[in-house]
mmCIF file of C-alpha atoms in Angstrom:
data_model
loop_
_atom_site.group_PDB
_atom_site.id
_atom_site.type_symbol
_atom_site.label_atom_id
_atom_site.label_comp_id
_atom_site.label_asym_id
_atom_site.label_seq_id
_atom_site.Cartn_x
_atom_site.Cartn_y
_atom_site.Cartn_z
ATOM 1 C CA UNK L 139 -17.028 12.695 -10.944
ATOM 2 C CA UNK L 140 -20.316 13.875 -9.423
ATOM 3 C CA UNK L 141 -20.629 16.680 -11.978
ATOM 4 C CA UNK L 142 -19.931 14.248 -14.816
ATOM 5 C CA UNK L 143 -22.590 11.721 -13.776
ATOM 6 C CA UNK L 144 -25.110 14.495 -13.138
ATOM 7 C CA UNK L 145 -24.370 15.878 -16.601
ATOM 8 C CA UNK L 146 -24.829 12.456 -18.227
ATOM 9 C CA UNK L 147 -28.115 11.924 -16.375
ATOM 10 C CA UNK L 148 -29.335 15.392 -17.335
ATOM 11 C CA UNK L 149 -28.660 14.927 -21.045
ATOM 12 C CA UNK L 150 -30.248 11.467 -20.994
ATOM 13 C CA UNK L 151 -33.361 12.857 -19.311
ATOM 14 C CA UNK L 152 -33.850 15.980 -21.456
ATOM 15 C CA UNK L 153 -32.089 15.131 -24.716
ATOM 16 C CA UNK L 154 -35.368 14.761 -26.552
ATOM 17 C CA UNK L 155 -34.506 11.661 -28.540
ATOM 18 C CA UNK L 156 -32.814 8.305 -28.500
ATOM 19 C CA UNK L 157 -29.664 9.298 -30.397
ATOM 20 C CA UNK L 158 -28.670 12.267 -28.152
ATOM 21 C CA UNK L 159 -29.501 10.204 -25.050
ATOM 22 C CA UNK L 160 -27.378 7.281 -26.264
ATOM 23 C CA UNK L 161 -24.515 9.668 -27.077
ATOM 24 C CA UNK L 162 -24.680 10.893 -23.489
ATOM 25 C CA UNK L 163 -24.694 7.314 -22.184
ATOM 26 C CA UNK L 164 -21.473 6.612 -24.070
ATOM 27 C CA UNK L 165 -19.679 8.873 -21.602
ATOM 28 C CA UNK L 166 -20.588 6.525 -18.749
ATOM 29 C CA UNK L 167 -17.454 4.327 -19.185
ATOM 30 C CA UNK L 168 -15.294 7.440 -18.685
ATOM 31 C CA UNK L 169 -17.049 8.099 -15.379
ATOM 32 C CA UNK L 170 -16.552 4.469 -14.282
ATOM 33 C CA UNK L 171 -12.847 4.443 -15.218
ATOM 34 C CA UNK L 172 -12.245 7.732 -13.395
ATOM 35 C CA UNK L 173 -13.836 6.726 -10.088
ATOM 36 C CA UNK L 174 -12.238 3.267 -10.193
ATOM 37 C CA UNK L 175 -8.769 4.795 -10.565
ATOM 38 C CA UNK L 176 -8.950 7.851 -8.312
ATOM 39 C CA UNK L 177 -11.284 6.809 -5.475
ATOM 40 C CA UNK L 178 -10.945 4.202 -2.753
ATOM 41 C CA UNK L 179 -12.957 1.032 -3.561
ATOM 42 C CA UNK L 180 -15.539 1.606 -0.808
ATOM 43 C CA UNK L 181 -16.244 5.119 -2.109
ATOM 44 C CA UNK L 182 -16.041 4.272 -5.800
ATOM 45 C CA UNK L 183 -18.505 1.381 -5.531
ATOM 46 C CA UNK L 184 -21.030 3.658 -3.830
ATOM 47 C CA UNK L 185 -20.539 6.274 -6.554
ATOM 48 C CA UNK L 186 -20.917 3.674 -9.288
ATOM 49 C CA UNK L 187 -24.127 2.208 -7.860
ATOM 50 C CA UNK L 188 -25.503 5.681 -7.210
ATOM 51 C CA UNK L 189 -24.634 6.703 -10.760
ATOM 52 C CA UNK L 190 -26.376 3.657 -12.223
ATOM 53 C CA UNK L 191 -29.459 4.360 -10.099
ATOM 54 C CA UNK L 192 -29.499 7.992 -11.224
ATOM 55 C CA UNK L 193 -29.184 6.970 -14.862
ATOM 56 C CA UNK L 194 -32.012 4.469 -14.412
ATOM 57 C CA UNK L 195 -34.252 7.327 -13.282
ATOM 58 C CA UNK L 196 -33.038 9.487 -16.178
ATOM 59 C CA UNK L 197 -33.762 6.729 -18.719
ATOM 60 C CA UNK L 198 -37.245 6.246 -17.256
ATOM 61 C CA UNK L 199 -37.862 10.007 -17.301
ATOM 62 C CA UNK L 200 -36.711 10.353 -20.917
ATOM 63 C CA UNK L 201 -39.168 7.703 -22.084
ATOM 64 C CA UNK L 202 -36.613 5.855 -24.192
ATOM 65 C CA UNK L 203 -38.173 3.020 -26.180
ATOM 66 C CA UNK L 204 -37.299 -0.612 -25.526
ATOM 67 C CA UNK L 205 -35.295 -0.594 -28.771
ATOM 68 C CA UNK L 206 -32.636 1.419 -26.938
ATOM 69 C CA UNK L 207 -32.457 -0.981 -23.999
ATOM 70 C CA UNK L 208 -29.694 -3.073 -25.567
ATOM 71 C CA UNK L 209 -27.566 0.047 -26.017
ATOM 72 C CA UNK L 210 -28.132 1.040 -22.400
ATOM 73 C CA UNK L 211 -27.106 -2.428 -21.224
ATOM 74 C CA UNK L 212 -24.052 -2.276 -23.474
ATOM 75 C CA UNK L 213 -23.020 1.066 -21.948
ATOM 76 C CA UNK L 214 -23.435 -0.353 -18.440
ATOM 77 C CA UNK L 215 -21.419 -3.477 -19.308
ATOM 78 C CA UNK L 216 -18.557 -1.456 -20.775
ATOM 79 C CA UNK L 217 -18.695 0.829 -17.750
ATOM 80 C CA UNK L 218 -18.296 -2.118 -15.378
ATOM 81 C CA UNK L 219 -15.279 -3.285 -17.372
ATOM 82 C CA UNK L 220 -13.769 0.230 -17.268
ATOM 83 C CA UNK L 221 -14.428 0.440 -13.544
ATOM 84 C CA UNK L 222 -12.587 -2.812 -12.834
ATOM 85 C CA UNK L 223 -9.745 -1.604 -15.079
ATOM 86 C CA UNK L 224 -9.532 1.601 -13.063
ATOM 87 C CA UNK L 225 -9.475 -0.316 -9.760
ATOM 88 C CA UNK L 226 -6.686 -2.579 -11.053
ATOM 89 C CA UNK L 227 -4.624 0.377 -12.305
ATOM 90 C CA UNK L 228 -5.055 2.172 -8.991
ATOM 91 C CA UNK L 229 -3.898 -0.859 -7.007
ATOM 92 C CA UNK L 230 -0.972 -1.565 -9.334
ATOM 93 C CA UNK L 231 0.149 2.071 -9.304
ATOM 94 C CA UNK L 232 -0.051 2.151 -5.511
ATOM 95 C CA UNK L 233 1.873 -1.130 -5.221
ATOM 96 C CA UNK L 234 4.671 0.069 -7.474
ATOM 97 C CA UNK L 235 4.869 3.412 -5.684
ATOM 98 C CA UNK L 236 5.269 1.790 -2.258
ATOM 99 C CA UNK L 237 7.308 -1.371 -3.011
ATOM 100 C CA UNK L 238 11.058 -1.837 -3.266
ATOM 101 C CA UNK L 239 11.592 -3.593 -6.628
ATOM 102 C CA UNK L 240 14.638 -5.595 -5.482
ATOM 103 C CA UNK L 241 13.328 -7.203 -2.286
ATOM 104 C CA UNK L 242 9.549 -6.814 -2.481
ATOM 105 C CA UNK L 243 9.565 -5.038 0.899
ATOM 106 C CA UNK L 244 7.967 -1.637 1.282
ATOM 107 C CA UNK L 245 10.084 1.305 0.165
ATOM 108 C CA UNK L 246 10.578 4.475 2.233
ATOM 109 C CA UNK L 247 7.303 5.991 1.035
ATOM 110 C CA UNK L 248 5.451 2.785 1.895
ATOM 111 C CA UNK L 249 7.071 2.614 5.328
ATOM 112 C CA UNK L 250 5.954 6.147 6.172
ATOM 113 C CA UNK L 251 2.448 5.610 4.804
ATOM 114 C CA UNK L 252 1.778 2.255 6.499
ATOM 115 C CA UNK L 253 3.757 3.172 9.590
ATOM 116 C CA UNK L 254 1.772 6.328 10.269
ATOM 117 C CA UNK L 255 -1.448 4.364 9.780
ATOM 118 C CA UNK L 256 -0.335 1.848 12.412
ATOM 119 C CA UNK L 257 0.773 4.621 14.771
ATOM 120 C CA UNK L 258 -2.647 6.266 14.579
ATOM 121 C CA UNK L 259 -4.330 2.913 15.166
ATOM 122 C CA UNK L 260 -2.117 2.147 18.163
ATOM 123 C CA UNK L 261 -2.805 5.578 19.647
ATOM 124 C CA UNK L 262 -6.533 5.010 19.188
ATOM 125 C CA UNK L 263 -6.645 1.485 20.646
ATOM 126 C CA UNK L 264 -3.886 1.782 23.224
ATOM 127 C CA UNK L 265 -2.098 -1.327 21.890
ATOM 128 C CA UNK L 266 1.667 -1.637 22.027
ATOM 129 C CA UNK L 267 3.617 -1.020 18.831
ATOM 130 C CA UNK L 268 7.313 -1.724 18.360
ATOM 131 C CA UNK L 269 9.680 -0.455 15.686
ATOM 132 C CA UNK L 270 12.939 -2.206 14.785
ATOM 133 C CA UNK L 271 15.707 -1.032 12.472
ATOM 134 C CA UNK L 272 18.113 -3.532 10.874
ATOM 135 C CA UNK L 273 21.503 -2.672 9.409
ATOM 136 C CA UNK L 274 23.566 -5.286 7.533
ATOM 137 C CA UNK L 275 27.079 -5.882 8.853
ATOM 138 C CA UNK L 276 30.042 -5.341 6.523
ATOM 139 C CA UNK L 277 27.753 -5.051 3.530
ATOM 140 C CA UNK L 278 30.188 -2.892 1.553
ATOM 141 C CA UNK L 279 32.829 -5.588 1.989
ATOM 142 C CA UNK L 280 30.399 -8.178 0.598
ATOM 143 C CA UNK L 281 29.756 -6.030 -2.493
ATOM 144 C CA UNK L 282 33.452 -5.239 -2.978
ATOM 145 C CA UNK L 283 34.524 -8.869 -2.580
ATOM 146 C CA UNK L 284 31.823 -10.785 -4.421
ATOM 147 C CA UNK L 285 30.124 -8.111 -6.502
ATOM 148 C CA UNK L 286 26.798 -6.276 -6.289
ATOM 149 C CA UNK L 287 24.887 -9.312 -7.527
ATOM 150 C CA UNK L 288 25.912 -11.148 -4.360
ATOM 151 C CA UNK L 289 24.820 -8.179 -2.264
ATOM 152 C CA UNK L 290 21.454 -8.044 -4.026
ATOM 153 C CA UNK L 291 20.980 -11.776 -3.484
ATOM 154 C CA UNK L 292 21.753 -11.422 0.240
ATOM 155 C CA UNK L 293 19.121 -8.668 0.571
ATOM 156 C CA UNK L 294 16.495 -10.627 -1.387
ATOM 157 C CA UNK L 295 17.091 -13.884 0.491
ATOM 158 C CA UNK L 296 17.065 -12.176 3.870
ATOM 159 C CA UNK L 297 13.806 -10.359 3.221
ATOM 160 C CA UNK L 298 12.242 -13.586 1.933
ATOM 161 C CA UNK L 299 13.244 -15.290 5.192
ATOM 162 C CA UNK L 300 11.802 -12.438 7.252
ATOM 163 C CA UNK L 301 8.510 -12.375 5.395
ATOM 164 C CA UNK L 302 8.121 -16.138 5.774
ATOM 165 C CA UNK L 303 8.499 -15.788 9.547
ATOM 166 C CA UNK L 304 6.707 -12.592 10.615
ATOM 167 C CA UNK L 305 2.942 -12.278 10.932
ATOM 168 C CA UNK L 306 0.822 -11.198 8.000
ATOM 169 C CA UNK L 307 0.116 -7.748 9.453
ATOM 170 C CA UNK L 308 3.730 -7.033 10.428
ATOM 171 C CA UNK L 309 5.420 -4.487 8.173
ATOM 172 C CA UNK L 310 8.857 -4.992 6.647
ATOM 173 C CA UNK L 311 10.351 -2.139 4.657
ATOM 174 C CA UNK L 312 13.653 -1.121 3.090
ATOM 175 C CA UNK L 313 14.460 2.421 4.152
ATOM 176 C CA UNK L 314 17.530 2.596 1.931
ATOM 177 C CA UNK L 315 20.667 0.692 0.953
ATOM 178 C CA UNK L 316 21.161 -2.142 3.430
ATOM 179 C CA UNK L 317 18.920 -0.689 6.154
ATOM 180 C CA UNK L 318 15.467 -2.109 6.862
ATOM 181 C CA UNK L 319 12.577 -1.311 9.178
ATOM 182 C CA UNK L 320 10.122 -3.569 11.003
ATOM 183 C CA UNK L 321 6.851 -2.117 12.279
ATOM 184 C CA UNK L 322 5.247 -4.619 14.634
ATOM 185 C CA UNK L 323 1.656 -3.875 15.723
ATOM 186 C CA UNK L 324 0.387 -5.237 19.037
ATOM 187 C CA UNK L 325 3.943 -6.149 20.031
ATOM 188 C CA UNK L 326 5.704 -5.321 23.294
ATOM 189 C CA UNK L 327 9.395 -4.415 23.225
ATOM 190 C CA UNK L 328 10.450 -7.768 24.728
ATOM 191 C CA UNK L 329 8.465 -9.654 22.071
ATOM 192 C CA UNK L 330 10.081 -7.581 19.309
ATOM 193 C CA UNK L 331 13.558 -8.284 20.679
ATOM 194 C CA UNK L 332 12.768 -12.013 20.849
ATOM 195 C CA UNK L 333 11.553 -12.016 17.232
ATOM 196 C CA UNK L 334 14.645 -10.211 15.966
ATOM 197 C CA UNK L 335 16.927 -12.595 17.862
ATOM 198 C CA UNK L 336 15.225 -15.598 16.230
ATOM 199 C CA UNK L 337 15.519 -14.045 12.795
ATOM 200 C CA UNK L 338 19.171 -13.190 13.379
ATOM 201 C CA UNK L 339 20.025 -16.785 14.318
ATOM 202 C CA UNK L 340 18.971 -17.988 10.848
ATOM 203 C CA UNK L 341 20.344 -14.976 8.960
ATOM 204 C CA UNK L 342 21.734 -15.521 5.478
ATOM 205 C CA UNK L 343 24.050 -12.538 6.016
ATOM 206 C CA UNK L 344 24.877 -11.073 9.453
ATOM 207 C CA UNK L 345 23.029 -7.958 10.541
ATOM 208 C CA UNK L 346 22.508 -5.863 13.654
ATOM 209 C CA UNK L 347 19.223 -4.544 14.947
ATOM 210 C CA UNK L 348 17.798 -2.029 17.369
ATOM 211 C CA UNK L 349 14.261 -1.843 18.774
ATOM 212 C CA UNK L 350 12.129 0.886 20.269
ATOM 213 C CA UNK L 351 8.591 0.964 21.581
ATOM 214 C CA UNK L 352 6.026 3.602 20.817
ATOM 215 C CA UNK L 353 5.663 6.279 23.452
ATOM 216 C CA UNK L 354 2.958 8.919 23.471
ATOM 217 C CA UNK L 355 3.752 11.882 21.273
ATOM 218 C CA UNK L 356 6.548 10.228 19.259
ATOM 219 C CA UNK L 357 6.357 10.086 15.498
ATOM 220 C CA UNK L 358 7.736 7.322 13.277
ATOM 221 C CA UNK L 359 11.040 9.136 12.640
ATOM 222 C CA UNK L 360 11.696 9.459 16.386
ATOM 223 C CA UNK L 361 11.035 5.766 16.974
ATOM 224 C CA UNK L 362 13.383 4.829 14.135
ATOM 225 C CA UNK L 363 16.048 7.176 15.492
ATOM 226 C CA UNK L 364 15.893 5.495 18.907
ATOM 227 C CA UNK L 365 16.216 2.072 17.279
ATOM 228 C CA UNK L 366 19.187 3.376 15.249
ATOM 229 C CA UNK L 367 20.932 4.411 18.476
ATOM 230 C CA UNK L 368 20.669 0.827 19.723
ATOM 231 C CA UNK L 369 22.309 -0.434 16.518
ATOM 232 C CA UNK L 370 25.314 1.853 17.024
ATOM 233 C CA UNK L 371 25.605 0.776 20.665
ATOM 234 C CA UNK L 372 25.534 -2.920 19.703
ATOM 235 C CA UNK L 373 28.103 -2.439 16.957
ATOM 236 C CA UNK L 374 30.412 -0.522 19.325
ATOM 237 C CA UNK L 375 30.203 -3.331 21.883
ATOM 238 C CA UNK L 376 30.967 -5.938 19.224
#
């Protein structure tokens, strides 16, 4: 992206005429679309503003007449549109890549991505972080008895209930099949257990959960494995 904007600025500055300079400016929307799609918004906005500033210097240096000003403004306007298009495509692509299409919860990739971010933040701040794993009870029987549509509805309704109850920064993800993961920042183990008990009382379909708290040196997979062990213990007792 840097090479492209430097190239555009160079050709505008030394092209030696309005037509070659304007042809170079027409590549500006490509630069804007690229940085909007492939860079984080904070970085891409800085690149876009820096690129516009550099082109302003190049236009001044080239001595373009005022008759070309409308074309320059047109190129900038189209570039802004392409930039916003790139930002939208980046966000939509990221959302689809990290979201379970059935329930709207995060998928496994999203769980790992967001979960590791929260783990790093908790390690940096020293705040508690709890992880819970949920496994639906007798889910195969539900599918076999009432069909997969009923099973899908149970998953969708349950996740909708969870998301209406948990905090905005709590993470709910579907790790696969009828197993889900909660990542609860700034939450002690007792608070996580209390939350899961409340959710279980109003459950649309019965499920069992296990909780674990972050300990130094553990990764997300280890925390989930400890929570899984609790699920098996609870199911054996029941």
